[in-house]
mmCIF file with all atom_site columns, C-alpha atoms and ligand atoms in Angstrom:
data_model
loop_
_atom_site.group_PDB
_atom_site.id
_atom_site.type_symbol
_atom_site.label_atom_id
_atom_site.label_alt_id
_atom_site.label_comp_id
_atom_site.label_asym_id
_atom_site.label_entity_id
_atom_site.label_seq_id
_atom_site.pdbx_PDB_ins_code
_atom_site.Cartn_x
_atom_site.Cartn_y
_atom_site.Cartn_z
_atom_site.occupancy
_atom_site.B_iso_or_equiv
_atom_site.pdbx_formal_charge
_atom_site.auth_seq_id
_atom_site.auth_comp_id
_atom_site.auth_asym_id
_atom_site.auth_atom_id
_atom_site.pdbx_PDB_model_num
ATOM   1   C  CA  . MET A 1 1   ? -13.425 -1.250  -15.646 1.00 62.00 ? 1   MET A CA  1
ATOM   2   C  CA  . GLU A 1 2   ? -15.469 -0.761  -12.497 1.00 84.00 ? 2   GLU A CA  1
ATOM   3   C  CA  . PRO A 1 3   ? -16.069 3.053   -12.290 1.00 90.00 ? 3   PRO A CA  1
ATOM   4   C  CA  . LEU A 1 4   ? -14.779 3.104   -8.726  1.00 95.00 ? 4   LEU A CA  1
ATOM   5   C  CA  . PHE A 1 5   ? -11.504 1.637   -9.939  1.00 96.00 ? 5   PHE A CA  1
ATOM   6   C  CA  . GLN A 1 6   ? -11.158 4.683   -12.159 1.00 96.00 ? 6   GLN A CA  1
ATOM   7   C  CA  . GLU A 1 7   ? -11.794 6.935   -9.169  1.00 97.00 ? 7   GLU A CA  1
ATOM   8   C  CA  . LEU A 1 8   ? -9.208  5.013   -7.190  1.00 97.00 ? 8   LEU A CA  1
ATOM   9   C  CA  . ALA A 1 9   ? -6.667  5.300   -10.011 1.00 97.00 ? 9   ALA A CA  1
ATOM   10  C  CA  . LYS A 1 10  ? -7.324  9.066   -10.045 1.00 97.00 ? 10  LYS A CA  1
ATOM   11  C  CA  . LEU A 1 11  ? -6.749  9.266   -6.307  1.00 97.00 ? 11  LEU A CA  1
ATOM   12  C  CA  . TYR A 1 12  ? -3.533  7.275   -6.640  1.00 97.00 ? 12  TYR A CA  1
ATOM   13  C  CA  . SER A 1 13  ? -2.268  9.650   -9.300  1.00 96.00 ? 13  SER A CA  1
ATOM   14  C  CA  . GLN A 1 14  ? -3.064  12.684  -7.098  1.00 96.00 ? 14  GLN A CA  1
ATOM   15  C  CA  . MET A 1 15  ? -1.078  11.030  -4.335  1.00 96.00 ? 15  MET A CA  1
ATOM   16  C  CA  . GLU A 1 16  ? 1.814   10.425  -6.685  1.00 95.00 ? 16  GLU A CA  1
ATOM   17  C  CA  . GLU A 1 17  ? 1.758   14.077  -7.652  1.00 96.00 ? 17  GLU A CA  1
ATOM   18  C  CA  . ALA A 1 18  ? 1.760   15.210  -4.008  1.00 96.00 ? 18  ALA A CA  1
ATOM   19  C  CA  . TYR A 1 19  ? 4.573   12.774  -3.210  1.00 96.00 ? 19  TYR A CA  1
ATOM   20  C  CA  . GLY A 1 20  ? 6.534   13.951  -6.245  1.00 96.00 ? 20  GLY A CA  1
ATOM   21  C  CA  . LYS A 1 21  ? 6.274   17.611  -5.188  1.00 96.00 ? 21  LYS A CA  1
ATOM   22  C  CA  . VAL A 1 22  ? 7.698   16.887  -1.742  1.00 96.00 ? 22  VAL A CA  1
ATOM   23  C  CA  . ALA A 1 23  ? 10.395  14.597  -3.165  1.00 96.00 ? 23  ALA A CA  1
ATOM   24  C  CA  . THR A 1 24  ? 11.446  17.312  -5.629  1.00 96.00 ? 24  THR A CA  1
ATOM   25  C  CA  . LEU A 1 25  ? 11.633  19.937  -2.893  1.00 94.00 ? 25  LEU A CA  1
ATOM   26  C  CA  . LEU A 1 26  ? 13.831  17.602  -0.862  1.00 93.00 ? 26  LEU A CA  1
ATOM   27  C  CA  . ASP A 1 27  ? 15.808  16.439  -3.882  1.00 93.00 ? 27  ASP A CA  1
ATOM   28  C  CA  . PHE A 1 28  ? 14.985  12.912  -2.731  1.00 94.00 ? 28  PHE A CA  1
ATOM   29  C  CA  . THR A 1 29  ? 14.814  9.803   -4.902  1.00 92.00 ? 29  THR A CA  1
ATOM   30  C  CA  . CYS A 1 30  ? 15.091  6.058   -4.311  1.00 90.00 ? 30  CYS A CA  1
ATOM   31  C  CA  . ASP A 1 31  ? 17.918  5.810   -6.846  1.00 89.00 ? 31  ASP A CA  1
ATOM   32  C  CA  . GLY A 1 32  ? 20.898  3.950   -5.485  1.00 87.00 ? 32  GLY A CA  1
ATOM   33  C  CA  . CYS A 1 33  ? 19.172  2.996   -2.227  1.00 88.00 ? 33  CYS A CA  1
ATOM   34  C  CA  . PRO A 1 34  ? 20.826  -0.051  -0.651  1.00 86.00 ? 34  PRO A CA  1
ATOM   35  C  CA  . ASP A 1 35  ? 17.481  -1.075  0.845   1.00 86.00 ? 35  ASP A CA  1
ATOM   36  C  CA  . ASN A 1 36  ? 14.161  -2.020  -0.697  1.00 87.00 ? 36  ASN A CA  1
ATOM   37  C  CA  . CYS A 1 37  ? 11.176  -1.159  1.421   1.00 90.00 ? 37  CYS A CA  1
ATOM   38  C  CA  . CYS A 1 38  ? 9.045   -3.769  -0.340  1.00 94.00 ? 38  CYS A CA  1
ATOM   39  C  CA  . ASP A 1 39  ? 10.249  -6.146  2.383   1.00 94.00 ? 39  ASP A CA  1
ATOM   40  C  CA  . SER A 1 40  ? 8.611   -4.018  5.089   1.00 93.00 ? 40  SER A CA  1
ATOM   41  C  CA  . TYR A 1 41  ? 5.672   -5.589  6.886   1.00 95.00 ? 41  TYR A CA  1
ATOM   42  C  CA  . PHE A 1 42  ? 2.510   -3.597  6.170   1.00 93.00 ? 42  PHE A CA  1
ATOM   43  C  CA  . THR A 1 43  ? -1.155  -4.445  6.412   1.00 95.00 ? 43  THR A CA  1
ATOM   44  C  CA  . HIS A 1 44  ? -3.761  -2.845  4.182   1.00 92.00 ? 44  HIS A CA  1
ATOM   45  C  CA  . HIS A 1 45  ? -7.294  -1.946  5.068   1.00 91.00 ? 45  HIS A CA  1
ATOM   46  C  CA  . THR A 1 46  ? -9.696  -1.539  2.177   1.00 96.00 ? 46  THR A CA  1
ATOM   47  C  CA  . TYR A 1 47  ? -11.726 -3.976  0.110   1.00 97.00 ? 47  TYR A CA  1
ATOM   48  C  CA  . LEU A 1 48  ? -11.519 -1.558  -2.797  1.00 97.00 ? 48  LEU A CA  1
ATOM   49  C  CA  . GLU A 1 49  ? -7.710  -1.666  -2.941  1.00 97.00 ? 49  GLU A CA  1
ATOM   50  C  CA  . TRP A 1 50  ? -7.785  -5.427  -2.515  1.00 97.00 ? 50  TRP A CA  1
ATOM   51  C  CA  . ALA A 1 51  ? -10.195 -5.747  -5.459  1.00 97.00 ? 51  ALA A CA  1
ATOM   52  C  CA  . TYR A 1 52  ? -8.148  -3.320  -7.567  1.00 97.00 ? 52  TYR A CA  1
ATOM   53  C  CA  . LEU A 1 53  ? -4.971  -5.243  -6.832  1.00 97.00 ? 53  LEU A CA  1
ATOM   54  C  CA  . TRP A 1 54  ? -6.710  -8.326  -8.206  1.00 97.00 ? 54  TRP A CA  1
ATOM   55  C  CA  . GLU A 1 55  ? -7.897  -6.400  -11.243 1.00 96.00 ? 55  GLU A CA  1
ATOM   56  C  CA  . GLY A 1 56  ? -4.234  -5.861  -12.091 1.00 97.00 ? 56  GLY A CA  1
ATOM   57  C  CA  . PHE A 1 57  ? -3.134  -9.295  -10.964 1.00 98.00 ? 57  PHE A CA  1
ATOM   58  C  CA  . ARG A 1 58  ? -5.562  -11.035 -13.325 1.00 97.00 ? 58  ARG A CA  1
ATOM   59  C  CA  . GLN A 1 59  ? -3.853  -9.276  -16.240 1.00 97.00 ? 59  GLN A CA  1
ATOM   60  C  CA  . LEU A 1 60  ? -0.409  -10.724 -15.498 1.00 98.00 ? 60  LEU A CA  1
ATOM   61  C  CA  . PRO A 1 61  ? 0.740   -13.684 -17.596 1.00 97.00 ? 61  PRO A CA  1
ATOM   62  C  CA  . GLU A 1 62  ? -0.281  -17.012 -16.074 1.00 97.00 ? 62  GLU A CA  1
ATOM   63  C  CA  . GLU A 1 63  ? 3.298   -18.060 -15.348 1.00 97.00 ? 63  GLU A CA  1
ATOM   64  C  CA  . LYS A 1 64  ? 3.877   -14.898 -13.375 1.00 97.00 ? 64  LYS A CA  1
ATOM   65  C  CA  . ARG A 1 65  ? 0.641   -15.306 -11.452 1.00 98.00 ? 65  ARG A CA  1
ATOM   66  C  CA  . ILE A 1 66  ? 1.569   -18.842 -10.440 1.00 98.00 ? 66  ILE A CA  1
ATOM   67  C  CA  . LEU A 1 67  ? 4.997   -17.689 -9.262  1.00 97.00 ? 67  LEU A CA  1
ATOM   68  C  CA  . CYS A 1 68  ? 3.569   -14.774 -7.268  1.00 98.00 ? 68  CYS A CA  1
ATOM   69  C  CA  . LEU A 1 69  ? 0.958   -17.010 -5.643  1.00 98.00 ? 69  LEU A CA  1
ATOM   70  C  CA  . GLN A 1 70  ? 3.660   -19.486 -4.602  1.00 98.00 ? 70  GLN A CA  1
ATOM   71  C  CA  . ARG A 1 71  ? 5.696   -16.665 -3.105  1.00 98.00 ? 71  ARG A CA  1
ATOM   72  C  CA  . ALA A 1 72  ? 2.594   -15.272 -1.421  1.00 98.00 ? 72  ALA A CA  1
ATOM   73  C  CA  . ALA A 1 73  ? 1.855   -18.629 0.240   1.00 98.00 ? 73  ALA A CA  1
ATOM   74  C  CA  . GLU A 1 74  ? 5.461   -18.803 1.509   1.00 98.00 ? 74  GLU A CA  1
ATOM   75  C  CA  . TYR A 1 75  ? 5.198   -15.206 2.723   1.00 98.00 ? 75  TYR A CA  1
ATOM   76  C  CA  . VAL A 1 76  ? 2.047   -15.945 4.702   1.00 98.00 ? 76  VAL A CA  1
ATOM   77  C  CA  . LYS A 1 77  ? 3.589   -19.032 6.316   1.00 98.00 ? 77  LYS A CA  1
ATOM   78  C  CA  . GLN A 1 78  ? 6.831   -17.250 7.233   1.00 98.00 ? 78  GLN A CA  1
ATOM   79  C  CA  . SER A 1 79  ? 5.114   -14.108 8.500   1.00 98.00 ? 79  SER A CA  1
ATOM   80  C  CA  . GLU A 1 80  ? 2.797   -16.144 10.735  1.00 97.00 ? 80  GLU A CA  1
ATOM   81  C  CA  . GLU A 1 81  ? 5.821   -17.901 12.194  1.00 98.00 ? 81  GLU A CA  1
ATOM   82  C  CA  . ASP A 1 82  ? 7.630   -14.605 12.797  1.00 97.00 ? 82  ASP A CA  1
ATOM   83  C  CA  . LEU A 1 83  ? 4.583   -12.982 14.358  1.00 97.00 ? 83  LEU A CA  1
ATOM   84  C  CA  . SER A 1 84  ? 4.037   -15.967 16.641  1.00 97.00 ? 84  SER A CA  1
ATOM   85  C  CA  . LYS A 1 85  ? 7.556   -15.277 17.976  1.00 97.00 ? 85  LYS A CA  1
ATOM   86  C  CA  . GLU A 1 86  ? 6.678   -11.598 18.314  1.00 97.00 ? 86  GLU A CA  1
ATOM   87  C  CA  . GLN A 1 87  ? 9.124   -10.701 15.538  1.00 97.00 ? 87  GLN A CA  1
ATOM   88  C  CA  . ARG A 1 88  ? 8.200   -8.199  12.862  1.00 96.00 ? 88  ARG A CA  1
ATOM   89  C  CA  . PRO A 1 89  ? 8.513   -10.056 9.540   1.00 97.00 ? 89  PRO A CA  1
ATOM   90  C  CA  . VAL A 1 90  ? 11.039  -8.818  6.999   1.00 96.00 ? 90  VAL A CA  1
ATOM   91  C  CA  . ILE A 1 91  ? 10.097  -10.694 3.824   1.00 97.00 ? 91  ILE A CA  1
ATOM   92  C  CA  . MET A 1 92  ? 10.117  -9.459  0.253   1.00 97.00 ? 92  MET A CA  1
ATOM   93  C  CA  . CYS A 1 93  ? 6.641   -8.716  -1.159  1.00 97.00 ? 93  CYS A CA  1
ATOM   94  C  CA  . PRO A 1 94  ? 5.559   -11.559 -3.465  1.00 98.00 ? 94  PRO A CA  1
ATOM   95  C  CA  . LEU A 1 95  ? 4.924   -9.032  -6.239  1.00 97.00 ? 95  LEU A CA  1
ATOM   96  C  CA  . ASN A 1 96  ? 8.496   -7.758  -6.218  1.00 96.00 ? 96  ASN A CA  1
ATOM   97  C  CA  . ASP A 1 97  ? 10.706  -9.088  -9.007  1.00 94.00 ? 97  ASP A CA  1
ATOM   98  C  CA  . ASP A 1 98  ? 14.391  -8.238  -8.757  1.00 90.00 ? 98  ASP A CA  1
ATOM   99  C  CA  . GLY A 1 99  ? 13.626  -5.009  -6.958  1.00 88.00 ? 99  GLY A CA  1
ATOM   100 C  CA  . ARG A 1 100 ? 10.758  -3.945  -9.208  1.00 90.00 ? 100 ARG A CA  1
ATOM   101 C  CA  . CYS A 1 101 ? 7.035   -3.997  -8.531  1.00 94.00 ? 101 CYS A CA  1
ATOM   102 C  CA  . SER A 1 102 ? 5.156   -6.317  -10.916 1.00 96.00 ? 102 SER A CA  1
ATOM   103 C  CA  . LEU A 1 103 ? 1.942   -4.375  -10.353 1.00 96.00 ? 103 LEU A CA  1
ATOM   104 C  CA  . TYR A 1 104 ? 3.272   -0.832  -10.189 1.00 94.00 ? 104 TYR A CA  1
ATOM   105 C  CA  . ALA A 1 105 ? 0.087   0.805   -11.471 1.00 94.00 ? 105 ALA A CA  1
ATOM   106 C  CA  . HIS A 1 106 ? -2.016  -1.201  -9.025  1.00 96.00 ? 106 HIS A CA  1
ATOM   107 C  CA  . ARG A 1 107 ? 0.229   -0.956  -5.966  1.00 95.00 ? 107 ARG A CA  1
ATOM   108 C  CA  . LEU A 1 108 ? -1.515  0.047   -2.784  1.00 95.00 ? 108 LEU A CA  1
ATOM   109 C  CA  . LEU A 1 109 ? -1.790  3.352   -0.963  1.00 93.00 ? 109 LEU A CA  1
ATOM   110 C  CA  . ILE A 1 110 ? 0.902   2.535   1.592   1.00 90.00 ? 110 ILE A CA  1
ATOM   111 C  CA  . CYS A 1 111 ? 3.348   1.581   -1.177  1.00 92.00 ? 111 CYS A CA  1
ATOM   112 C  CA  . ARG A 1 112 ? 2.887   5.085   -2.585  1.00 91.00 ? 112 ARG A CA  1
ATOM   113 C  CA  . MET A 1 113 ? 3.609   7.016   0.586   1.00 89.00 ? 113 MET A CA  1
ATOM   114 C  CA  . HIS A 1 114 ? 6.719   5.469   1.990   1.00 88.00 ? 114 HIS A CA  1
ATOM   115 C  CA  . GLY A 1 115 ? 9.807   7.616   1.586   1.00 92.00 ? 115 GLY A CA  1
ATOM   116 C  CA  . VAL A 1 116 ? 9.145   11.323  2.127   1.00 94.00 ? 116 VAL A CA  1
ATOM   117 C  CA  . PRO A 1 117 ? 7.975   12.899  5.407   1.00 94.00 ? 117 PRO A CA  1
ATOM   118 C  CA  . THR A 1 118 ? 4.199   12.704  5.789   1.00 94.00 ? 118 THR A CA  1
ATOM   119 C  CA  . SER A 1 119 ? 1.569   13.825  8.247   1.00 94.00 ? 119 SER A CA  1
ATOM   120 C  CA  . PHE A 1 120 ? -2.143  13.432  8.840   1.00 92.00 ? 120 PHE A CA  1
ATOM   121 C  CA  . THR A 1 121 ? -4.768  14.953  11.061  1.00 94.00 ? 121 THR A CA  1
ATOM   122 C  CA  . LEU A 1 122 ? -7.132  12.653  12.940  1.00 91.00 ? 122 LEU A CA  1
ATOM   123 C  CA  . PRO A 1 123 ? -10.860 13.484  13.098  1.00 87.00 ? 123 PRO A CA  1
ATOM   124 C  CA  . ASN A 1 124 ? -10.278 14.724  16.682  1.00 92.00 ? 124 ASN A CA  1
ATOM   125 C  CA  . GLY A 1 125 ? -7.764  17.280  15.375  1.00 91.00 ? 125 GLY A CA  1
ATOM   126 C  CA  . GLU A 1 126 ? -4.665  15.458  16.603  1.00 94.00 ? 126 GLU A CA  1
ATOM   127 C  CA  . LYS A 1 127 ? -1.827  15.683  14.105  1.00 93.00 ? 127 LYS A CA  1
ATOM   128 C  CA  . LYS A 1 128 ? 0.506   12.753  13.459  1.00 93.00 ? 128 LYS A CA  1
ATOM   129 C  CA  . SER A 1 129 ? 3.837   13.146  11.699  1.00 91.00 ? 129 SER A CA  1
ATOM   130 C  CA  . PHE A 1 130 ? 6.159   10.603  10.130  1.00 91.00 ? 130 PHE A CA  1
ATOM   131 C  CA  . PRO A 1 131 ? 9.756   11.497  9.282   1.00 89.00 ? 131 PRO A CA  1
ATOM   132 C  CA  . GLY A 1 132 ? 10.047  9.380   6.106   1.00 91.00 ? 132 GLY A CA  1
ATOM   133 C  CA  . CYS A 1 133 ? 12.291  6.406   5.434   1.00 92.00 ? 133 CYS A CA  1
ATOM   134 C  CA  . PHE A 1 134 ? 15.760  6.059   6.951   1.00 91.00 ? 134 PHE A CA  1
ATOM   135 C  CA  . ARG A 1 135 ? 17.365  7.511   3.854   1.00 92.00 ? 135 ARG A CA  1
ATOM   136 C  CA  . CYS A 1 136 ? 15.108  10.531  3.805   1.00 93.00 ? 136 CYS A CA  1
ATOM   137 C  CA  . GLN A 1 137 ? 15.782  11.024  7.524   1.00 92.00 ? 137 GLN A CA  1
ATOM   138 C  CA  . ASP A 1 138 ? 19.527  11.038  6.800   1.00 91.00 ? 138 ASP A CA  1
ATOM   139 C  CA  . LEU A 1 139 ? 18.987  13.558  4.033   1.00 90.00 ? 139 LEU A CA  1
ATOM   140 C  CA  . THR A 1 140 ? 16.912  15.880  6.180   1.00 88.00 ? 140 THR A CA  1
ATOM   141 C  CA  . ALA A 1 141 ? 18.800  15.493  9.470   1.00 88.00 ? 141 ALA A CA  1
ATOM   142 C  CA  . GLY A 1 142 ? 19.156  18.875  11.150  1.00 84.00 ? 142 GLY A CA  1
ATOM   143 C  CA  . SER A 1 143 ? 16.519  20.604  8.985   1.00 83.00 ? 143 SER A CA  1
ATOM   144 C  CA  . GLU A 1 144 ? 13.917  22.384  11.054  1.00 80.00 ? 144 GLU A CA  1
ATOM   145 C  CA  . LYS A 1 145 ? 11.033  22.873  8.675   1.00 83.00 ? 145 LYS A CA  1
ATOM   146 C  CA  . LEU A 1 146 ? 10.559  20.062  6.226   1.00 86.00 ? 146 LEU A CA  1
ATOM   147 C  CA  . PRO A 1 147 ? 8.287   19.891  3.217   1.00 92.00 ? 147 PRO A CA  1
ATOM   148 C  CA  . THR A 1 148 ? 5.721   17.232  4.153   1.00 94.00 ? 148 THR A CA  1
ATOM   149 C  CA  . MET A 1 149 ? 3.080   15.300  2.277   1.00 95.00 ? 149 MET A CA  1
ATOM   150 C  CA  . ASP A 1 150 ? -0.253  15.683  4.072   1.00 95.00 ? 150 ASP A CA  1
ATOM   151 C  CA  . ARG A 1 151 ? -2.070  12.359  3.844   1.00 94.00 ? 151 ARG A CA  1
ATOM   152 C  CA  . THR A 1 152 ? -5.330  13.595  5.416   1.00 95.00 ? 152 THR A CA  1
ATOM   153 C  CA  . LYS A 1 153 ? -7.212  14.404  2.209   1.00 95.00 ? 153 LYS A CA  1
ATOM   154 C  CA  . PHE A 1 154 ? -6.121  11.167  0.567   1.00 95.00 ? 154 PHE A CA  1
ATOM   155 C  CA  . PHE A 1 155 ? -7.168  9.029   3.539   1.00 94.00 ? 155 PHE A CA  1
ATOM   156 C  CA  . ARG A 1 156 ? -10.545 10.760  3.670   1.00 95.00 ? 156 ARG A CA  1
ATOM   157 C  CA  . GLU A 1 157 ? -11.139 10.230  -0.023  1.00 97.00 ? 157 GLU A CA  1
ATOM   158 C  CA  . MET A 1 158 ? -10.090 6.614   0.268   1.00 97.00 ? 158 MET A CA  1
ATOM   159 C  CA  . VAL A 1 159 ? -12.610 6.074   3.059   1.00 95.00 ? 159 VAL A CA  1
ATOM   160 C  CA  . GLY A 1 160 ? -15.317 7.696   0.909   1.00 97.00 ? 160 GLY A CA  1
ATOM   161 C  CA  . LEU A 1 161 ? -14.528 5.419   -2.043  1.00 97.00 ? 161 LEU A CA  1
ATOM   162 C  CA  . GLU A 1 162 ? -14.474 2.380   0.222   1.00 97.00 ? 162 GLU A CA  1
ATOM   163 C  CA  . HIS A 1 163 ? -17.928 3.268   1.569   1.00 96.00 ? 163 HIS A CA  1
ATOM   164 C  CA  . GLU A 1 164 ? -19.268 3.634   -1.954  1.00 96.00 ? 164 GLU A CA  1
ATOM   165 C  CA  . PHE A 1 165 ? -17.712 0.333   -2.972  1.00 96.00 ? 165 PHE A CA  1
ATOM   166 C  CA  . LEU A 1 166 ? -19.203 -1.599  -0.062  1.00 96.00 ? 166 LEU A CA  1
ATOM   167 C  CA  . GLY A 1 167 ? -22.567 0.169   0.172   1.00 95.00 ? 167 GLY A CA  1
ATOM   168 C  CA  . HIS A 1 168 ? -24.692 -1.131  3.064   1.00 94.00 ? 168 HIS A CA  1
ATOM   169 C  CA  . LYS A 1 169 ? -22.389 -4.170  3.360   1.00 94.00 ? 169 LYS A CA  1
ATOM   170 C  CA  . ARG A 1 170 ? -19.773 -2.057  5.081   1.00 92.00 ? 170 ARG A CA  1
ATOM   171 C  CA  . HIS A 1 171 ? -21.739 -2.540  8.299   1.00 92.00 ? 171 HIS A CA  1
ATOM   172 C  CA  . ILE A 1 172 ? -21.614 -6.328  8.105   1.00 94.00 ? 172 ILE A CA  1
ATOM   173 C  CA  . LEU A 1 173 ? -18.331 -7.226  6.426   1.00 95.00 ? 173 LEU A CA  1
ATOM   174 C  CA  . PRO A 1 174 ? -15.316 -7.916  8.659   1.00 94.00 ? 174 PRO A CA  1
ATOM   175 C  CA  . LYS A 1 175 ? -12.615 -5.252  8.745   1.00 94.00 ? 175 LYS A CA  1
ATOM   176 C  CA  . VAL A 1 176 ? -9.675  -5.775  6.379   1.00 95.00 ? 176 VAL A CA  1
ATOM   177 C  CA  . LYS A 1 177 ? -6.201  -6.010  7.888   1.00 96.00 ? 177 LYS A CA  1
ATOM   178 C  CA  . MET A 1 178 ? -4.148  -7.977  5.424   1.00 97.00 ? 178 MET A CA  1
ATOM   179 C  CA  . THR A 1 179 ? -0.735  -8.062  3.823   1.00 98.00 ? 179 THR A CA  1
ATOM   180 C  CA  . ILE A 1 180 ? -0.524  -8.099  0.046   1.00 98.00 ? 180 ILE A CA  1
ATOM   181 C  CA  . ALA A 1 181 ? 0.495   -11.765 0.303   1.00 98.00 ? 181 ALA A CA  1
ATOM   182 C  CA  . GLU A 1 182 ? -2.692  -12.532 2.211   1.00 98.00 ? 182 GLU A CA  1
ATOM   183 C  CA  . MET A 1 183 ? -4.757  -10.640 -0.349  1.00 98.00 ? 183 MET A CA  1
ATOM   184 C  CA  . LEU A 1 184 ? -3.267  -12.824 -3.074  1.00 98.00 ? 184 LEU A CA  1
ATOM   185 C  CA  . VAL A 1 185 ? -3.609  -16.105 -1.209  1.00 98.00 ? 185 VAL A CA  1
ATOM   186 C  CA  . LYS A 1 186 ? -7.210  -15.375 -0.269  1.00 97.00 ? 186 LYS A CA  1
ATOM   187 C  CA  . GLY A 1 187 ? -8.229  -14.538 -3.818  1.00 97.00 ? 187 GLY A CA  1
ATOM   188 C  CA  . GLU A 1 188 ? -10.498 -11.696 -4.896  1.00 96.00 ? 188 GLU A CA  1
ATOM   189 C  CA  . PRO A 1 189 ? -12.635 -10.209 -2.141  1.00 96.00 ? 189 PRO A CA  1
ATOM   190 C  CA  . GLU A 1 190 ? -16.152 -11.637 -2.011  1.00 91.00 ? 190 GLU A CA  1
ATOM   191 C  CA  . LEU A 1 191 ? -18.685 -8.963  -1.211  1.00 88.00 ? 191 LEU A CA  1
HETATM 192 S  S1  . LIG B 2 .   ? 2.939   -4.045  -4.234  1.00 53.37 ? 201 LIG B S1  1
HETATM 193 FE FE1 . LIG B 2 .   ? 4.761   -3.422  -5.353  1.00 53.37 ? 201 LIG B FE1 1
HETATM 194 S  S2  . LIG B 2 .   ? 5.432   -1.501  -4.387  1.00 53.37 ? 201 LIG B S2  1
HETATM 195 FE FE2 . LIG B 2 .   ? 4.027   -2.515  -2.967  1.00 53.37 ? 201 LIG B FE2 1
HETATM 196 S  S3  . LIG B 2 .   ? 5.320   -3.719  -1.628  1.00 53.37 ? 201 LIG B S3  1
HETATM 197 FE FE3 . LIG B 2 .   ? 4.692   -5.080  -3.299  1.00 53.37 ? 201 LIG B FE3 1
HETATM 198 S  S4  . LIG B 2 .   ? 6.311   -4.914  -4.819  1.00 53.37 ? 201 LIG B S4  1
HETATM 199 FE FE4 . LIG B 2 .   ? 6.545   -3.202  -3.407  1.00 53.37 ? 201 LIG B FE4 1
HETATM 200 S  S1  . LIG B 2 .   ? 11.615  4.790   0.140   1.00 53.37 ? 202 LIG B S1  1
HETATM 201 FE FE1 . LIG B 2 .   ? 13.599  5.093   1.150   1.00 53.37 ? 202 LIG B FE1 1
HETATM 202 S  S2  . LIG B 2 .   ? 14.178  3.087   1.958   1.00 53.37 ? 202 LIG B S2  1
HETATM 203 FE FE2 . LIG B 2 .   ? 12.575  2.780   0.437   1.00 53.37 ? 202 LIG B FE2 1
HETATM 204 S  S3  . LIG B 2 .   ? 13.664  2.380   -1.465  1.00 53.37 ? 202 LIG B S3  1
HETATM 205 FE FE3 . LIG B 2 .   ? 13.212  4.565   -1.406  1.00 53.37 ? 202 LIG B FE3 1
HETATM 206 S  S4  . LIG B 2 .   ? 15.021  5.496   -0.499  1.00 53.37 ? 202 LIG B S4  1
HETATM 207 FE FE4 . LIG B 2 .   ? 15.121  3.313   -0.040  1.00 53.37 ? 202 LIG B FE4 1
#
């Protein structure tokens, strides 16, 4: 495995731990949720995560890969139509099978943060806060001081890994802003 993939996996597991601590303090789980946030429209921003997603995707059985690629192509078509009408797409992620992620160990950073309240501090010192998903907001309504997962360290480390992964090419490659479906349809990133 590419050594940077191992570093990324380590970072993901630290994030999971931080998420788990906040979830435990809030007594929050996704069990019994009537929603599934895998139909939320998110774009992702690193070549390293894109490549790691493909590292996992290549290990799926061929039948599954074909199915996911078909769904991904439909996702891309539908999301482009929605966006052209200025509607935010609500389409299930092509990797989701009956509510479960087919690439759980390879899922991306954003997939690992949605749920509990989070915050991060921008390089200029400005602090941004996010209240968590609708269910977490219901759970915490009226609470004044909430346990919060600070994303700052994780974002910084992700940027560092991305720079290492791209080397000098980071100055010439176009910026990534892609859904998981687009990452699948486009194939592995070419550096
Ligand atoms: S990669 Fe997995 S966790 Fe992330 S949106 Fe898709 S199915 Fe959900
Ligand atoms: S993160 Fe929130 S909205 Fe998403 S599945 Fe879990 S409880 Fe439901």
